[in-house]
Structures are given as structure tokens and as C-alpha cells.
JSON list of C-alpha atoms and ligand atoms in Angstrom, two decimals:
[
{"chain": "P", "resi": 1, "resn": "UNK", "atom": "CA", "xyz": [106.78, 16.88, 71.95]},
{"chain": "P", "resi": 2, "resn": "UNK", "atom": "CA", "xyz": [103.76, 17.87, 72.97]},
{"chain": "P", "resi": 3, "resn": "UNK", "atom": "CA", "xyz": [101.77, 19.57, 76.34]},
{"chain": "P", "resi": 4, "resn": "UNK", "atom": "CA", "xyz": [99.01, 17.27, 77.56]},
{"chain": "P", "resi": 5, "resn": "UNK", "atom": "CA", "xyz": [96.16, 17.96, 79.64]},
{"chain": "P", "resi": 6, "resn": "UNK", "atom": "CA", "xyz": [96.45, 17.04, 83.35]},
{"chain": "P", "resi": 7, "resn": "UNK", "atom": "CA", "xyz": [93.85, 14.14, 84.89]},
{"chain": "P", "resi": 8, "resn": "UNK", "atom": "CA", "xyz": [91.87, 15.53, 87.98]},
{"chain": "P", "resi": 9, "resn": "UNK", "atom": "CA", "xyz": [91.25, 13.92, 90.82]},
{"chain": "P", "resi": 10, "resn": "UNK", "atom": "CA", "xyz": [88.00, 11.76, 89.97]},
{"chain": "P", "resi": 11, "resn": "UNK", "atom": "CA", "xyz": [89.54, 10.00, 86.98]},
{"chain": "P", "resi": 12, "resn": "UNK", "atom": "CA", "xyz": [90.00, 6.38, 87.98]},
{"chain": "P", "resi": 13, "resn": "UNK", "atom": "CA", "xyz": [93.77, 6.02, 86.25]},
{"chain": "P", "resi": 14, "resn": "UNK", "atom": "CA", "xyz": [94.82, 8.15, 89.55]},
{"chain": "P", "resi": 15, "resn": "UNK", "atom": "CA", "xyz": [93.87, 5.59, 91.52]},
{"chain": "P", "resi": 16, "resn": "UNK", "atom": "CA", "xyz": [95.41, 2.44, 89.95]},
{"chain": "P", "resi": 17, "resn": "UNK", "atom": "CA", "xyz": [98.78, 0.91, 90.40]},
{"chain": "P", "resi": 18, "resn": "UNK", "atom": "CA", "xyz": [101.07, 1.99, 87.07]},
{"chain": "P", "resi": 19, "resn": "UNK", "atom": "CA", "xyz": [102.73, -0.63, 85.51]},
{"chain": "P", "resi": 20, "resn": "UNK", "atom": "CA", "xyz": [106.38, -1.44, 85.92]},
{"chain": "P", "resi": 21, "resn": "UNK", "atom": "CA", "xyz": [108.45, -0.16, 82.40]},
{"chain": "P", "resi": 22, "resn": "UNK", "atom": "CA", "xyz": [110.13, -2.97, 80.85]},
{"chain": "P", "resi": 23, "resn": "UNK", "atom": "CA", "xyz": [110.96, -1.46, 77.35]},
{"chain": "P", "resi": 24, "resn": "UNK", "atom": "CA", "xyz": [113.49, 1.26, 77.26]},
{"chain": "P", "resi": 25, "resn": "UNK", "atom": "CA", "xyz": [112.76, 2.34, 74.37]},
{"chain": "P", "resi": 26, "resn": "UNK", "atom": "CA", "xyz": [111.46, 5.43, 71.99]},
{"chain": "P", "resi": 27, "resn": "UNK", "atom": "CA", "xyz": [108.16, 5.32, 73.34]},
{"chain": "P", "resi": 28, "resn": "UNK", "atom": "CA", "xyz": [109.58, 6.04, 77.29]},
{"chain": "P", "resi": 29, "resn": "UNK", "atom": "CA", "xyz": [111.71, 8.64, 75.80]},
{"chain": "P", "resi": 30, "resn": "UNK", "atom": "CA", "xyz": [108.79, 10.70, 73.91]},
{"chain": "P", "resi": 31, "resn": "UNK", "atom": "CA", "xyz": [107.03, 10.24, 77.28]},
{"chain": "P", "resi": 32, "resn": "UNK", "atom": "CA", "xyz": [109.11, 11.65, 79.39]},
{"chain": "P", "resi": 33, "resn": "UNK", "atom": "CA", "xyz": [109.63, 14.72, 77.05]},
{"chain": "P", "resi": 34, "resn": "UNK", "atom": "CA", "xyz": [106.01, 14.86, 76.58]},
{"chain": "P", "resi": 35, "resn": "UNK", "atom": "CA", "xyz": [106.04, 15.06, 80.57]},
{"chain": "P", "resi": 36, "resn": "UNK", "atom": "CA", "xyz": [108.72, 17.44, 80.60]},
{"chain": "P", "resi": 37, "resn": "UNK", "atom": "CA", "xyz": [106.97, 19.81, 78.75]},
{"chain": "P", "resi": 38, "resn": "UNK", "atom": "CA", "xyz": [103.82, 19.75, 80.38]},
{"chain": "P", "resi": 39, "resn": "UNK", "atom": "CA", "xyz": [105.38, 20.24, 83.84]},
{"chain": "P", "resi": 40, "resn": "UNK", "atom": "CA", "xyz": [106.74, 23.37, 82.07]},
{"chain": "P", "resi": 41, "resn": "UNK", "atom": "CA", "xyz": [103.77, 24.75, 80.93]},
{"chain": "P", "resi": 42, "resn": "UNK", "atom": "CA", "xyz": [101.95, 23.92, 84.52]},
{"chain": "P", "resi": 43, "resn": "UNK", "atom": "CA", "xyz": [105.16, 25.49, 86.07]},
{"chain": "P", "resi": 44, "resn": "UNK", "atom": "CA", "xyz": [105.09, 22.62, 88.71]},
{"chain": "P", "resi": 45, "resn": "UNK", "atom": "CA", "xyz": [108.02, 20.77, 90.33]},
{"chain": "P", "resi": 46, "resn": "UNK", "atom": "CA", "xyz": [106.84, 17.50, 90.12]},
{"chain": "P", "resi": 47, "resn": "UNK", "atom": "CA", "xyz": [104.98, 15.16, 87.71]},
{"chain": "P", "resi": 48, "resn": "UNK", "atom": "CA", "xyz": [103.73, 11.37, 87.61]},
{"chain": "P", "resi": 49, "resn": "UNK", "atom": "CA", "xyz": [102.64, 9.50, 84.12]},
{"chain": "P", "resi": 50, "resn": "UNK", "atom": "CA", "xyz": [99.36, 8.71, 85.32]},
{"chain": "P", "resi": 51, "resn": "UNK", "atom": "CA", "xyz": [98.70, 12.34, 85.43]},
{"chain": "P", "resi": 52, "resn": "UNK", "atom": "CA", "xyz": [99.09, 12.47, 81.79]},
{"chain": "P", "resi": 53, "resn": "UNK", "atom": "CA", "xyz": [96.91, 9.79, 81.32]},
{"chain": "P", "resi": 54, "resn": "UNK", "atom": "CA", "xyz": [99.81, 7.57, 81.02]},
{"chain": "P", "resi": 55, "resn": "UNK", "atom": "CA", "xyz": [99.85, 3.89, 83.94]},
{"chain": "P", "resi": 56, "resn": "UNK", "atom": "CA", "xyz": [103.36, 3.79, 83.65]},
{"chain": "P", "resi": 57, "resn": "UNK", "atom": "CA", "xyz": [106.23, 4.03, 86.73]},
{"chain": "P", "resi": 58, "resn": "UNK", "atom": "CA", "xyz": [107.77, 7.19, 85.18]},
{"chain": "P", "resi": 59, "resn": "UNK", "atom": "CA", "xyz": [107.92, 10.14, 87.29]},
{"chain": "P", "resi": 60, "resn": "UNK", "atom": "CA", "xyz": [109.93, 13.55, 87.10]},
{"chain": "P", "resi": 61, "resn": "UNK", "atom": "CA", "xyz": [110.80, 15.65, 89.92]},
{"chain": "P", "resi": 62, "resn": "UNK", "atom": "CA", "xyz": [112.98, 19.52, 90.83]},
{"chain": "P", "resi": 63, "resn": "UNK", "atom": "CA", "xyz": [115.75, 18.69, 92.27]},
{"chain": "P", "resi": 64, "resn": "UNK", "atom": "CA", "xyz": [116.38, 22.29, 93.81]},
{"chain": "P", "resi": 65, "resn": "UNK", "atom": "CA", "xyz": [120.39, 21.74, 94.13]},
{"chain": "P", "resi": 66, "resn": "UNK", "atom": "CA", "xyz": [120.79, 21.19, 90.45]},
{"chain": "P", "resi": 67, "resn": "UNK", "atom": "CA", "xyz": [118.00, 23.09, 89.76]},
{"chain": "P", "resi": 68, "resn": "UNK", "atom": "CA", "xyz": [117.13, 20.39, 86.60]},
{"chain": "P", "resi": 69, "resn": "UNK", "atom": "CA", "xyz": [114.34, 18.20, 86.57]},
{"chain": "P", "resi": 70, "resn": "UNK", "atom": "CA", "xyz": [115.30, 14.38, 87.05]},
{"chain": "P", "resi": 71, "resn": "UNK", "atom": "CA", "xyz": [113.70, 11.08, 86.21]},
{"chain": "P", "resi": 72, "resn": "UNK", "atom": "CA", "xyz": [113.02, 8.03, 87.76]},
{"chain": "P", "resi": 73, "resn": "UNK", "atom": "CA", "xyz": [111.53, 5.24, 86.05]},
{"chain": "P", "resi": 74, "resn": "UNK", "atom": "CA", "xyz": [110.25, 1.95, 88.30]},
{"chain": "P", "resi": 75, "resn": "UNK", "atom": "CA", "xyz": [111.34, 4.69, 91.56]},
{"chain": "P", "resi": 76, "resn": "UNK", "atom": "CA", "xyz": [111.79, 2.82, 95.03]},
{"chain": "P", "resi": 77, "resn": "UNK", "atom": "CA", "xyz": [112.22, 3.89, 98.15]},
{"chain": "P", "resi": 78, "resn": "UNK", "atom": "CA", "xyz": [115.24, 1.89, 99.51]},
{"chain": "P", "resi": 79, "resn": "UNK", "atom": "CA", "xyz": [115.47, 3.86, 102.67]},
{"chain": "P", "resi": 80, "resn": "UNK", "atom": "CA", "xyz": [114.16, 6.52, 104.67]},
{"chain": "P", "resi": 81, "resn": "UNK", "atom": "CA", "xyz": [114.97, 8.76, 107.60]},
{"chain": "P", "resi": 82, "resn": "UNK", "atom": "CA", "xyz": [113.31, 11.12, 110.09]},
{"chain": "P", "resi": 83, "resn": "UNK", "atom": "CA", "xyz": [109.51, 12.77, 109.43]},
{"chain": "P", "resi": 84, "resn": "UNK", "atom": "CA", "xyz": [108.08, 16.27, 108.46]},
{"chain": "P", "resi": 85, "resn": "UNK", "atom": "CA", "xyz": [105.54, 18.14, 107.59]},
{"chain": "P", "resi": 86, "resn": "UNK", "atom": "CA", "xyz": [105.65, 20.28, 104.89]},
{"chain": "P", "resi": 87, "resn": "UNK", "atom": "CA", "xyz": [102.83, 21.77, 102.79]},
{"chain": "P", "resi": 88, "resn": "UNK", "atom": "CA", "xyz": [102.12, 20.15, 99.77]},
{"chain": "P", "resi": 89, "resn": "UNK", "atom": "CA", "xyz": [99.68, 21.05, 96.77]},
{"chain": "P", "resi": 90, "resn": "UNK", "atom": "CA", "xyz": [99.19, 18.97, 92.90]},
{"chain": "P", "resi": 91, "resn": "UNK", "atom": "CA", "xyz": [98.37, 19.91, 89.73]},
{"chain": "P", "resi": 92, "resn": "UNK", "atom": "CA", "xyz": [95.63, 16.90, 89.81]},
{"chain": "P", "resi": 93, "resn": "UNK", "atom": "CA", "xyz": [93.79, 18.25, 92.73]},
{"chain": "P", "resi": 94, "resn": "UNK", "atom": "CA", "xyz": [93.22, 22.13, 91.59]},
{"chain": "P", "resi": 95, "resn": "UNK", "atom": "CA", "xyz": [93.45, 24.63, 94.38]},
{"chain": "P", "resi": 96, "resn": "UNK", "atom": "CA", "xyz": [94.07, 22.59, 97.33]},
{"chain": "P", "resi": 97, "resn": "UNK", "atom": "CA", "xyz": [97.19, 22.73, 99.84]},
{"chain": "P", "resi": 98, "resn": "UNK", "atom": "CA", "xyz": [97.69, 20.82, 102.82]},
{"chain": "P", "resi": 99, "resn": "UNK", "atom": "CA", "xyz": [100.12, 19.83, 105.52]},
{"chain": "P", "resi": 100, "resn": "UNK", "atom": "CA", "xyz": [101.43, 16.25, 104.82]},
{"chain": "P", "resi": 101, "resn": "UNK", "atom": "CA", "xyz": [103.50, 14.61, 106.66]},
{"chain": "P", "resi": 102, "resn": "UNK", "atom": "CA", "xyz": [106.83, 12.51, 104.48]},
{"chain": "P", "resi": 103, "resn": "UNK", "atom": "CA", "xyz": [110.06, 10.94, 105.42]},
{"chain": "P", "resi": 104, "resn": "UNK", "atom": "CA", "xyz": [112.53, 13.90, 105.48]},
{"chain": "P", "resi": 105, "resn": "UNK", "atom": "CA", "xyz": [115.87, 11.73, 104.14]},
{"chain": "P", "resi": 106, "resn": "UNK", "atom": "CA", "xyz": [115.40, 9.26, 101.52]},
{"chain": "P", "resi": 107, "resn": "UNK", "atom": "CA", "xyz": [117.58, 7.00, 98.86]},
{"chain": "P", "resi": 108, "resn": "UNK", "atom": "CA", "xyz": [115.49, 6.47, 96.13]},
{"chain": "P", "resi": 109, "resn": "UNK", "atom": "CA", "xyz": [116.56, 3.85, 93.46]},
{"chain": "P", "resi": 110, "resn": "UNK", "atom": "CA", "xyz": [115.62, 3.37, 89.78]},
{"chain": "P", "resi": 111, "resn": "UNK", "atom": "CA", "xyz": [116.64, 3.36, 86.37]},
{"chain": "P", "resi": 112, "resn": "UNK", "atom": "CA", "xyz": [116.94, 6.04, 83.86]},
{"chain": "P", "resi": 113, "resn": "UNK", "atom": "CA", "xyz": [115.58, 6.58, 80.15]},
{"chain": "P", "resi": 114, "resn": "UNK", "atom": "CA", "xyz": [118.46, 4.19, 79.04]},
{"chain": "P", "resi": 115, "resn": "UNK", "atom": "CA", "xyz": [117.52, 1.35, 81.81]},
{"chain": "P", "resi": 116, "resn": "UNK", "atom": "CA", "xyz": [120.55, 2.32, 83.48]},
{"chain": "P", "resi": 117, "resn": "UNK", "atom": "CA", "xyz": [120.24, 2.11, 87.36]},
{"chain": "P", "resi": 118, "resn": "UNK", "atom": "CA", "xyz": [120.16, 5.25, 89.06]},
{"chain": "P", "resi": 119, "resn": "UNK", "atom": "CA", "xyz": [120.06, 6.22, 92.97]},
{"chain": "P", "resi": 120, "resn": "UNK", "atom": "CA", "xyz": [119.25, 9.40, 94.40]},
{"chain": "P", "resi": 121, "resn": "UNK", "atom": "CA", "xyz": [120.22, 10.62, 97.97]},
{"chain": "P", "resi": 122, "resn": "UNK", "atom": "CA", "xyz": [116.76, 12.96, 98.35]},
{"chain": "P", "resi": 123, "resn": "UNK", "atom": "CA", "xyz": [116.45, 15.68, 101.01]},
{"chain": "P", "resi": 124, "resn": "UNK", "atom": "CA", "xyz": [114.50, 18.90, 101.64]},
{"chain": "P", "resi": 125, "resn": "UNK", "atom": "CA", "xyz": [111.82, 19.76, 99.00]},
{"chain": "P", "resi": 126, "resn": "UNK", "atom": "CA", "xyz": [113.31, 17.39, 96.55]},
{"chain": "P", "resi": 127, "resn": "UNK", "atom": "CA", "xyz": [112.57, 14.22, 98.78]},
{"chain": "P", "resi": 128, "resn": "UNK", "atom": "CA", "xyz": [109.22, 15.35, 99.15]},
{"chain": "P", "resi": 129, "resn": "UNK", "atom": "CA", "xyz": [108.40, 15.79, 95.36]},
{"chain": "P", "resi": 130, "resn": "UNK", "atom": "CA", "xyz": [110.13, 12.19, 95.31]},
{"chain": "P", "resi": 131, "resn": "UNK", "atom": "CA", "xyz": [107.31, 10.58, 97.76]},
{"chain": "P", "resi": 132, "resn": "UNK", "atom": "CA", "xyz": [104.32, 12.24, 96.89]},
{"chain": "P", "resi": 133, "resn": "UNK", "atom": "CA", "xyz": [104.86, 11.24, 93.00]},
{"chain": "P", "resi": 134, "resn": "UNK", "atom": "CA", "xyz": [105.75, 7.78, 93.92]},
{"chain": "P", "resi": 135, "resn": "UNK", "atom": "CA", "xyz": [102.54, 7.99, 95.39]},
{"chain": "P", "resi": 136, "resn": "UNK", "atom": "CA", "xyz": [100.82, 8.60, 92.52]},
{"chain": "P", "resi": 137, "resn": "UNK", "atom": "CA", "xyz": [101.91, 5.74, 90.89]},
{"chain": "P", "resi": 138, "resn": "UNK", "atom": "CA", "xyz": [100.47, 3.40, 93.58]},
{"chain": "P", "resi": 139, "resn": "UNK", "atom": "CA", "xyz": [97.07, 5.52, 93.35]},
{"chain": "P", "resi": 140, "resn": "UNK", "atom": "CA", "xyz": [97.79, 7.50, 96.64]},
{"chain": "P", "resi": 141, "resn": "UNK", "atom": "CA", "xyz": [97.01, 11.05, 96.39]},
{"chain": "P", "resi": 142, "resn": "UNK", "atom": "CA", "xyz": [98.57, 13.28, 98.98]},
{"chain": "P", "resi": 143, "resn": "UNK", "atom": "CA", "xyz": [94.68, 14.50, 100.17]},
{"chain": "P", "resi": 144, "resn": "UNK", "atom": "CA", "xyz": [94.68, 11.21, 101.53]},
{"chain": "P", "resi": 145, "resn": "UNK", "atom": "CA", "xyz": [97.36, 11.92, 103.70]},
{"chain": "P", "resi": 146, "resn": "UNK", "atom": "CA", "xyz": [96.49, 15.26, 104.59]},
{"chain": "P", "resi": 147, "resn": "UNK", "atom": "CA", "xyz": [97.11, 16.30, 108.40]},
{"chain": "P", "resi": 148, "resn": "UNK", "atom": "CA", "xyz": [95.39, 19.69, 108.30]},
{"chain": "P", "resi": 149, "resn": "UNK", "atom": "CA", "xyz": [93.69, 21.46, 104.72]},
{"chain": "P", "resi": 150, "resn": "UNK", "atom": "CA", "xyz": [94.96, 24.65, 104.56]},
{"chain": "P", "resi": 151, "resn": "UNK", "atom": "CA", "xyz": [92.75, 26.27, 101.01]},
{"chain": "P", "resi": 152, "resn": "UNK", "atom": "CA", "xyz": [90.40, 24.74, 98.99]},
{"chain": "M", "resi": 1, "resn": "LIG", "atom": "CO1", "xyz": [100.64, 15.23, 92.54]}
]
């Protein structure tokens, strides 16, 4: 396993769309320990590949009433309910907060490290997390969507 250094807002792989994971195989398991431990050591709740330099569909999240962190690989939204704003910061943009509004109820589907498929019903801080790193992987940063910046 190993800690790898976070992309900043500016690198160019932020702003693609990652590619769908096909393979389910060594190689998506060693990524999404390597991303494990790097959310560790950033001591964030959240974490797309991209931000480790990686244009995959992987992303990790807190889910607060398990209090584990969860993957989701090729994550879709399959519905959403009701709207609020909640503050949001990201270890990609350093030192910025900011109100964004997200859906506040959400199903998210996807498969797990073994391809299996997975569905999540995603509420609270954990549906949040959910959105803004499933934004990531379609190059959306959550300063796009900003309603009001709160600290730079
Ligand atoms: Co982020």
C-alpha cells in the first residue's frame, strides 16, 4: 500500500471524464487500498481516483452510520430526493469551504471490488460525500457549484 500525493485543482486529470472499470481485478484492489490509505493520512471523508492521479470511476466515501469507509466503483445516481445546502470543502482545492447546494436523499448504484453490484440508500453527510465525488469523476469540482465562499 502506499500514501500518494493529492492533485490540486489546476491539474487537467481533475477535469476529465474517468474511465468506466471493466477489469476487476488486482490492479482495482491495490487502488482502492492505495486510496484508502491516503484518505487516512489526509484524514478526509471522501476520495475520488482522479485525485490520486488515477482516471478511473472508483471513489470511496464515510458513511457516518457505519462509521467505515465504502466503495463504489462505476457509482450512479439512480435517484434523488429533496435539496440542501451544506458546506463542503476538498482535499484538491486547499483551504477553501463553501455552501453547495446537493440532492439531500439519494440511491446510488455500483459495483464493488469483486464486480458485484452494490446499491446504497445515501442520506445526510454521507449522500453528500456520494455527489460531490461522483463529481469528480465527471471533472466537476464542487467550486463550480459554489452558492456562497465562505474561506479561502
Ligand atoms: Co473533492
Amino acid at each position: 500500500m502506499a500514501v500518494y500525493q493529492i492533485v490540486t485543482i489546476g491539474d487537467e486529470i481533475l477535469r476529465e471524464k474517468a474511465k468506466v472499470v471493466t477489469k476487476f481485478d488486482d490492479r482495482i484492489i491495490k487502488l482502492l487500498n492505495n486510496m484508502m490509505e491516503t484518505l487516512k493520512m489526509e484524514d478526509g471523508v471522501g476520495l475520488a481516483a482522479p485525485q490520486i492521479g488515477v482516471s478511473k470511476r472508483v471513489i470511496i466515501a464515510f458513511k457516518e452510520d457505519e462509521d467505515k469507509i465504502i466503495e463504489v466503483i462505476n457509482p450512479e445516481i439512480i435517484s434523488s430526493l429533496g435539496e440542501e445546502c451544506g458546506e463542503e470543502g476538498c482535499l484538491s482545492v486547499p483551504g477553501k469551504v463553501g455552501l453547495v447546494k446537493r440532492a439531500k436523499d439519494i440511491v446510488v448504484s455500483g459495483q464493488n471490488a469483486k464486480g458485484e453490484s452494490i446499491e446504497y440508500n445515501a442520506s445526510g453527510m454521507f449522500a453528500r460525500i456520494i455527489q460531490h465525488e461522483i463529481d469528480h469523476l465527471n471533472g466537476i469540482l464542487f467550486v463550480d457549484k459554489i452558492e456562497k465562499v465562505e474561506k479561502f
